[in-house]
Amino acid sequence: FSWSEECNTNFVKLKECIINPPVLSMPDFQKPFYLMTDASANACGSVLLQQNEQGDKLPIAYYSKKFNESERNLSVYEKEALSVALSIKRFYTYLELQPFNLITDNHALSWVLGHFRKLGKLGRWVEYILSLPFNVYHVKGTDNPVADCLSRMFSEEECPINIIDVNHEELNVCE
């Protein structure tokens, strides 16, 4: 084994992460919330964020859920809608007071939100989602790293990012 410069850099990063663990921010109910969601084959994940005075989006809370057998059989856009519905349910007390910003990497979700009356079970989820006021923003999958990684926690799929490398710039996708 050879101790390279890359090993040393990663070791220093690891020490910094241990010394300065990520801290959740206190919510400010006077500011808008950002809800970033994602779904994978086996699970869903989301992060609730708020922007501080410096323009950085800071985490308020995280959520991740492993899908049961029937949920794993859903189509991609059904999993994405379920991810949003479950995330809203989890963070309802934060989101109910004012419009929030929903950030997703799935275009089909926009169509689903407009045609929910024809969609049975999916329609019921979307009806629940639409019970709160929000704006929808689409981002590329690569711009949704935290929710994407949380949605892959329960699978053999490799997480596309290293949690240690998540920084505030990666979270500022709505500007």
PDB file of C-alpha atoms in Angstrom:
ATOM      1  CA  PHE A   1       0.000   0.000   0.000  1.00  0.00           C
ATOM      2  CA  SER A   2       1.315   3.404  -0.985  1.00  0.00           C
ATOM      3  CA  TRP A   3       0.148   6.555   0.854  1.00  0.00           C
ATOM      4  CA  SER A   4      -0.487   8.946  -2.051  1.00  0.00           C
ATOM      5  CA  GLU A   5      -1.452  12.611  -2.135  1.00  0.00           C
ATOM      6  CA  GLU A   6      -5.025  11.522  -2.957  1.00  0.00           C
ATOM      7  CA  CYS A   7      -5.071   9.293   0.147  1.00  0.00           C
ATOM      8  CA  ASN A   8      -3.841  12.180   2.262  1.00  0.00           C
ATOM      9  CA  THR A   9      -6.462  14.580   0.837  1.00  0.00           C
ATOM     10  CA  ASN A  10      -9.260  12.097   1.500  1.00  0.00           C
ATOM     11  CA  PHE A  11      -7.923  11.423   5.002  1.00  0.00           C
ATOM     12  CA  VAL A  12      -7.983  15.160   5.789  1.00  0.00           C
ATOM     13  CA  LYS A  13     -11.570  15.411   4.442  1.00  0.00           C
ATOM     14  CA  LEU A  14     -12.590  12.461   6.592  1.00  0.00           C
ATOM     15  CA  LYS A  15     -11.074  14.055   9.697  1.00  0.00           C
ATOM     16  CA  GLU A  16     -12.897  17.326   8.955  1.00  0.00           C
ATOM     17  CA  CYS A  17     -16.202  15.476   8.595  1.00  0.00           C
ATOM     18  CA  ILE A  18     -15.702  13.709  11.907  1.00  0.00           C
ATOM     19  CA  ILE A  19     -14.741  16.927  13.669  1.00  0.00           C
ATOM     20  CA  ASN A  20     -17.495  19.018  12.016  1.00  0.00           C
ATOM     21  CA  PRO A  21     -20.482  16.741  11.436  1.00  0.00           C
ATOM     22  CA  PRO A  22     -23.262  18.127   9.234  1.00  0.00           C
ATOM     23  CA  VAL A  23     -25.699  20.057  11.348  1.00  0.00           C
ATOM     24  CA  LEU A  24     -29.357  20.551  10.601  1.00  0.00           C
ATOM     25  CA  SER A  25     -30.527  24.144  10.555  1.00  0.00           C
ATOM     26  CA  MET A  26     -33.421  25.464  12.577  1.00  0.00           C
ATOM     27  CA  PRO A  27     -36.448  26.187  10.390  1.00  0.00           C
ATOM     28  CA  ASP A  28     -37.576  29.782   9.914  1.00  0.00           C
ATOM     29  CA  PHE A  29     -41.297  29.769   9.176  1.00  0.00           C
ATOM     30  CA  GLN A  30     -41.054  33.245   7.636  1.00  0.00           C
ATOM     31  CA  LYS A  31     -38.914  31.891   4.771  1.00  0.00           C
ATOM     32  CA  PRO A  32     -39.919  29.483   1.993  1.00  0.00           C
ATOM     33  CA  PHE A  33     -38.974  25.818   2.131  1.00  0.00           C
ATOM     34  CA  TYR A  34     -37.430  23.775  -0.693  1.00  0.00           C
ATOM     35  CA  LEU A  35     -38.367  20.092  -0.897  1.00  0.00           C
ATOM     36  CA  MET A  36     -36.049  18.013  -3.105  1.00  0.00           C
ATOM     37  CA  THR A  37     -37.345  14.502  -3.806  1.00  0.00           C
ATOM     38  CA  ASP A  38     -36.225  11.459  -5.754  1.00  0.00           C
ATOM     39  CA  ALA A  39     -37.110   7.799  -6.177  1.00  0.00           C
ATOM     40  CA  SER A  40     -35.017   4.833  -7.245  1.00  0.00           C
ATOM     41  CA  ALA A  41     -35.975   1.235  -7.944  1.00  0.00           C
ATOM     42  CA  ASN A  42     -36.051   0.304  -4.253  1.00  0.00           C
ATOM     43  CA  ALA A  43     -36.598   3.460  -2.192  1.00  0.00           C
ATOM     44  CA  CYS A  44     -37.344   7.154  -2.094  1.00  0.00           C
ATOM     45  CA  GLY A  45     -35.580  10.038  -0.442  1.00  0.00           C
ATOM     46  CA  SER A  46     -35.923  13.753   0.141  1.00  0.00           C
ATOM     47  CA  VAL A  47     -34.313  16.704   1.822  1.00  0.00           C
ATOM     48  CA  LEU A  48     -36.083  19.772   3.209  1.00  0.00           C
ATOM     49  CA  LEU A  49     -34.022  22.943   2.781  1.00  0.00           C
ATOM     50  CA  GLN A  50     -34.157  26.656   3.510  1.00  0.00           C
ATOM     51  CA  GLN A  51     -32.041  29.434   2.095  1.00  0.00           C
ATOM     52  CA  ASN A  52     -29.985  31.508   4.529  1.00  0.00           C
ATOM     53  CA  GLU A  53     -28.980  35.176   4.220  1.00  0.00           C
ATOM     54  CA  GLN A  54     -25.853  34.229   2.256  1.00  0.00           C
ATOM     55  CA  GLY A  55     -27.938  32.382  -0.349  1.00  0.00           C
ATOM     56  CA  ASP A  56     -26.913  28.881   0.739  1.00  0.00           C
ATOM     57  CA  LYS A  57     -29.640  26.258   0.972  1.00  0.00           C
ATOM     58  CA  LEU A  58     -29.205  24.479   4.298  1.00  0.00           C
ATOM     59  CA  PRO A  59     -30.772  21.154   5.329  1.00  0.00           C
ATOM     60  CA  ILE A  60     -33.647  21.260   7.806  1.00  0.00           C
ATOM     61  CA  ALA A  61     -34.475  17.529   7.671  1.00  0.00           C
ATOM     62  CA  TYR A  62     -33.874  14.349   5.667  1.00  0.00           C
ATOM     63  CA  TYR A  63     -36.226  11.496   4.793  1.00  0.00           C
ATOM     64  CA  SER A  64     -35.704   8.087   3.215  1.00  0.00           C
ATOM     65  CA  LYS A  65     -37.976   5.047   2.928  1.00  0.00           C
ATOM     66  CA  LYS A  66     -37.407   1.579   1.511  1.00  0.00           C
ATOM     67  CA  PHE A  67     -40.228   0.534  -0.818  1.00  0.00           C
ATOM     68  CA  ASN A  68     -42.250  -2.551   0.027  1.00  0.00           C
ATOM     69  CA  GLU A  69     -42.802  -5.239  -2.614  1.00  0.00           C
ATOM     70  CA  SER A  70     -45.872  -3.639  -4.201  1.00  0.00           C
ATOM     71  CA  GLU A  71     -44.228  -0.194  -4.258  1.00  0.00           C
ATOM     72  CA  ARG A  72     -41.162  -1.648  -6.018  1.00  0.00           C
ATOM     73  CA  ASN A  73     -43.501  -2.777  -8.831  1.00  0.00           C
ATOM     74  CA  LEU A  74     -44.728   0.766  -9.548  1.00  0.00           C
ATOM     75  CA  SER A  75     -43.699   2.622 -12.699  1.00  0.00           C
ATOM     76  CA  VAL A  76     -41.016   5.299 -12.483  1.00  0.00           C
ATOM     77  CA  TYR A  77     -43.424   8.250 -12.439  1.00  0.00           C
ATOM     78  CA  GLU A  78     -45.623   6.489  -9.858  1.00  0.00           C
ATOM     79  CA  LYS A  79     -42.569   6.037  -7.621  1.00  0.00           C
ATOM     80  CA  GLU A  80     -41.686   9.709  -8.093  1.00  0.00           C
ATOM     81  CA  ALA A  81     -45.244  10.770  -7.167  1.00  0.00           C
ATOM     82  CA  LEU A  82     -45.205   8.449  -4.154  1.00  0.00           C
ATOM     83  CA  SER A  83     -41.872   9.947  -3.099  1.00  0.00           C
ATOM     84  CA  VAL A  84     -43.387  13.442  -3.180  1.00  0.00           C
ATOM     85  CA  ALA A  85     -46.541  12.337  -1.324  1.00  0.00           C
ATOM     86  CA  LEU A  86     -44.558  10.545   1.400  1.00  0.00           C
ATOM     87  CA  SER A  87     -42.157  13.472   1.754  1.00  0.00           C
ATOM     88  CA  ILE A  88     -45.006  15.966   2.067  1.00  0.00           C
ATOM     89  CA  LYS A  89     -46.637  13.734   4.662  1.00  0.00           C
ATOM     90  CA  ARG A  90     -43.353  13.558   6.615  1.00  0.00           C
ATOM     91  CA  PHE A  91     -42.758  17.334   6.469  1.00  0.00           C
ATOM     92  CA  TYR A  92     -46.393  18.482   6.506  1.00  0.00           C
ATOM     93  CA  THR A  93     -46.006  20.647   9.625  1.00  0.00           C
ATOM     94  CA  TYR A  94     -43.259  22.626   7.867  1.00  0.00           C
ATOM     95  CA  LEU A  95     -45.024  22.903   4.514  1.00  0.00           C
ATOM     96  CA  GLU A  96     -48.639  23.627   5.432  1.00  0.00           C
ATOM     97  CA  LEU A  97     -48.224  27.289   6.383  1.00  0.00           C
ATOM     98  CA  GLN A  98     -47.007  28.780   3.098  1.00  0.00           C
ATOM     99  CA  PRO A  99     -46.239  27.808  -0.501  1.00  0.00           C
ATOM    100  CA  PHE A 100     -43.073  25.756  -0.871  1.00  0.00           C
ATOM    101  CA  ASN A 101     -40.777  24.883  -3.762  1.00  0.00           C
ATOM    102  CA  LEU A 102     -40.862  21.275  -4.959  1.00  0.00           C
ATOM    103  CA  ILE A 103     -37.700  20.251  -6.790  1.00  0.00           C
ATOM    104  CA  THR A 104     -37.725  17.019  -8.775  1.00  0.00           C
ATOM    105  CA  ASP A 105     -35.726  15.474 -11.593  1.00  0.00           C
ATOM    106  CA  ASN A 106     -38.759  13.786 -13.189  1.00  0.00           C
ATOM    107  CA  HIS A 107     -40.566  15.528 -16.095  1.00  0.00           C
ATOM    108  CA  ALA A 108     -43.480  13.064 -16.034  1.00  0.00           C
ATOM    109  CA  LEU A 109     -44.474  14.311 -12.599  1.00  0.00           C
ATOM    110  CA  SER A 110     -45.565  17.629 -14.142  1.00  0.00           C
ATOM    111  CA  TRP A 111     -47.971  15.780 -16.449  1.00  0.00           C
ATOM    112  CA  VAL A 112     -49.289  13.679 -13.575  1.00  0.00           C
ATOM    113  CA  LEU A 113     -50.020  16.782 -11.499  1.00  0.00           C
ATOM    114  CA  GLY A 114     -52.268  18.074 -14.298  1.00  0.00           C
ATOM    115  CA  HIS A 115     -54.143  14.813 -15.060  1.00  0.00           C
ATOM    116  CA  PHE A 116     -54.570  13.236 -11.654  1.00  0.00           C
ATOM    117  CA  ARG A 117     -58.362  12.763 -11.775  1.00  0.00           C
ATOM    118  CA  LYS A 118     -57.965   9.940 -14.301  1.00  0.00           C
ATOM    119  CA  LEU A 119     -55.278   8.016 -12.483  1.00  0.00           C
ATOM    120  CA  GLY A 120     -56.812   5.922  -9.647  1.00  0.00           C
ATOM    121  CA  LYS A 121     -54.375   5.308  -6.782  1.00  0.00           C
ATOM    122  CA  LEU A 122     -51.859   7.693  -8.314  1.00  0.00           C
ATOM    123  CA  GLY A 123     -54.624  10.282  -8.567  1.00  0.00           C
ATOM    124  CA  ARG A 124     -55.269   9.992  -4.830  1.00  0.00           C
ATOM    125  CA  TRP A 125     -51.590  10.604  -4.092  1.00  0.00           C
ATOM    126  CA  VAL A 126     -51.523  13.609  -6.411  1.00  0.00           C
ATOM    127  CA  GLU A 127     -54.722  14.955  -4.879  1.00  0.00           C
ATOM    128  CA  TYR A 128     -52.963  14.798  -1.498  1.00  0.00           C
ATOM    129  CA  ILE A 129     -49.880  16.491  -2.966  1.00  0.00           C
ATOM    130  CA  LEU A 130     -52.045  19.270  -4.428  1.00  0.00           C
ATOM    131  CA  SER A 131     -53.689  19.917  -1.050  1.00  0.00           C
ATOM    132  CA  LEU A 132     -50.803  22.304  -0.334  1.00  0.00           C
ATOM    133  CA  PRO A 133     -49.677  25.271  -2.468  1.00  0.00           C
ATOM    134  CA  PHE A 134     -46.257  24.874  -4.106  1.00  0.00           C
ATOM    135  CA  ASN A 135     -44.158  25.651  -7.165  1.00  0.00           C
ATOM    136  CA  VAL A 136     -42.535  22.822  -9.132  1.00  0.00           C
ATOM    137  CA  TYR A 137     -38.994  23.101 -10.455  1.00  0.00           C
ATOM    138  CA  HIS A 138     -37.371  20.493 -12.649  1.00  0.00           C
ATOM    139  CA  VAL A 139     -33.639  19.868 -12.263  1.00  0.00           C
ATOM    140  CA  LYS A 140     -31.264  17.434 -13.913  1.00  0.00           C
ATOM    141  CA  GLY A 141     -30.689  14.276 -11.915  1.00  0.00           C
ATOM    142  CA  THR A 142     -27.089  15.326 -11.350  1.00  0.00           C
ATOM    143  CA  ASP A 143     -28.362  18.518  -9.685  1.00  0.00           C
ATOM    144  CA  ASN A 144     -30.391  16.535  -7.137  1.00  0.00           C
ATOM    145  CA  PRO A 145     -27.575  14.626  -5.394  1.00  0.00           C
ATOM    146  CA  VAL A 146     -28.817  14.493  -1.806  1.00  0.00           C
ATOM    147  CA  ALA A 147     -32.329  13.176  -2.508  1.00  0.00           C
ATOM    148  CA  ASP A 148     -30.880  10.831  -5.136  1.00  0.00           C
ATOM    149  CA  CYS A 149     -28.401   9.365  -2.670  1.00  0.00           C
ATOM    150  CA  LEU A 150     -31.079   9.010   0.024  1.00  0.00           C
ATOM    151  CA  SER A 151     -33.246   7.098  -2.454  1.00  0.00           C
ATOM    152  CA  ARG A 152     -30.400   4.623  -3.080  1.00  0.00           C
ATOM    153  CA  MET A 153     -29.529   3.898   0.559  1.00  0.00           C
ATOM    154  CA  PHE A 154     -31.423   0.597   0.539  1.00  0.00           C
ATOM    155  CA  SER A 155     -30.163  -0.838  -2.730  1.00  0.00           C
ATOM    156  CA  GLU A 156     -27.075  -2.262  -4.323  1.00  0.00           C
ATOM    157  CA  GLU A 157     -26.968   0.710  -6.699  1.00  0.00           C
ATOM    158  CA  GLU A 158     -23.937   2.861  -6.176  1.00  0.00           C
ATOM    159  CA  CYS A 159     -24.666   6.313  -4.852  1.00  0.00           C
ATOM    160  CA  PRO A 160     -23.516   8.825  -7.500  1.00  0.00           C
ATOM    161  CA  ILE A 161     -21.964  11.105  -4.885  1.00  0.00           C
ATOM    162  CA  ASN A 162     -19.950  10.705  -1.759  1.00  0.00           C
ATOM    163  CA  ILE A 163     -21.901  12.193   1.165  1.00  0.00           C
ATOM    164  CA  ILE A 164     -18.673  13.791   2.366  1.00  0.00           C
ATOM    165  CA  ASP A 165     -18.416  15.766  -0.879  1.00  0.00           C
ATOM    166  CA  VAL A 166     -21.872  17.385  -0.692  1.00  0.00           C
ATOM    167  CA  ASN A 167     -21.469  21.122  -0.388  1.00  0.00           C
ATOM    168  CA  HIS A 168     -23.763  24.108  -0.367  1.00  0.00           C
ATOM    169  CA  GLU A 169     -23.095  24.874  -4.047  1.00  0.00           C
ATOM    170  CA  GLU A 170     -24.586  21.500  -5.022  1.00  0.00           C
ATOM    171  CA  LEU A 171     -27.717  22.354  -3.060  1.00  0.00           C
ATOM    172  CA  ASN A 172     -28.193  25.772  -4.711  1.00  0.00           C
ATOM    173  CA  VAL A 173     -29.925  24.441  -7.823  1.00  0.00           C
ATOM    174  CA  CYS A 174     -32.921  26.791  -7.967  1.00  0.00           C
ATOM    175  CA  GLU A 175     -31.149  30.049  -8.522  1.00  0.00           C
TER     176      GLU A 175
END
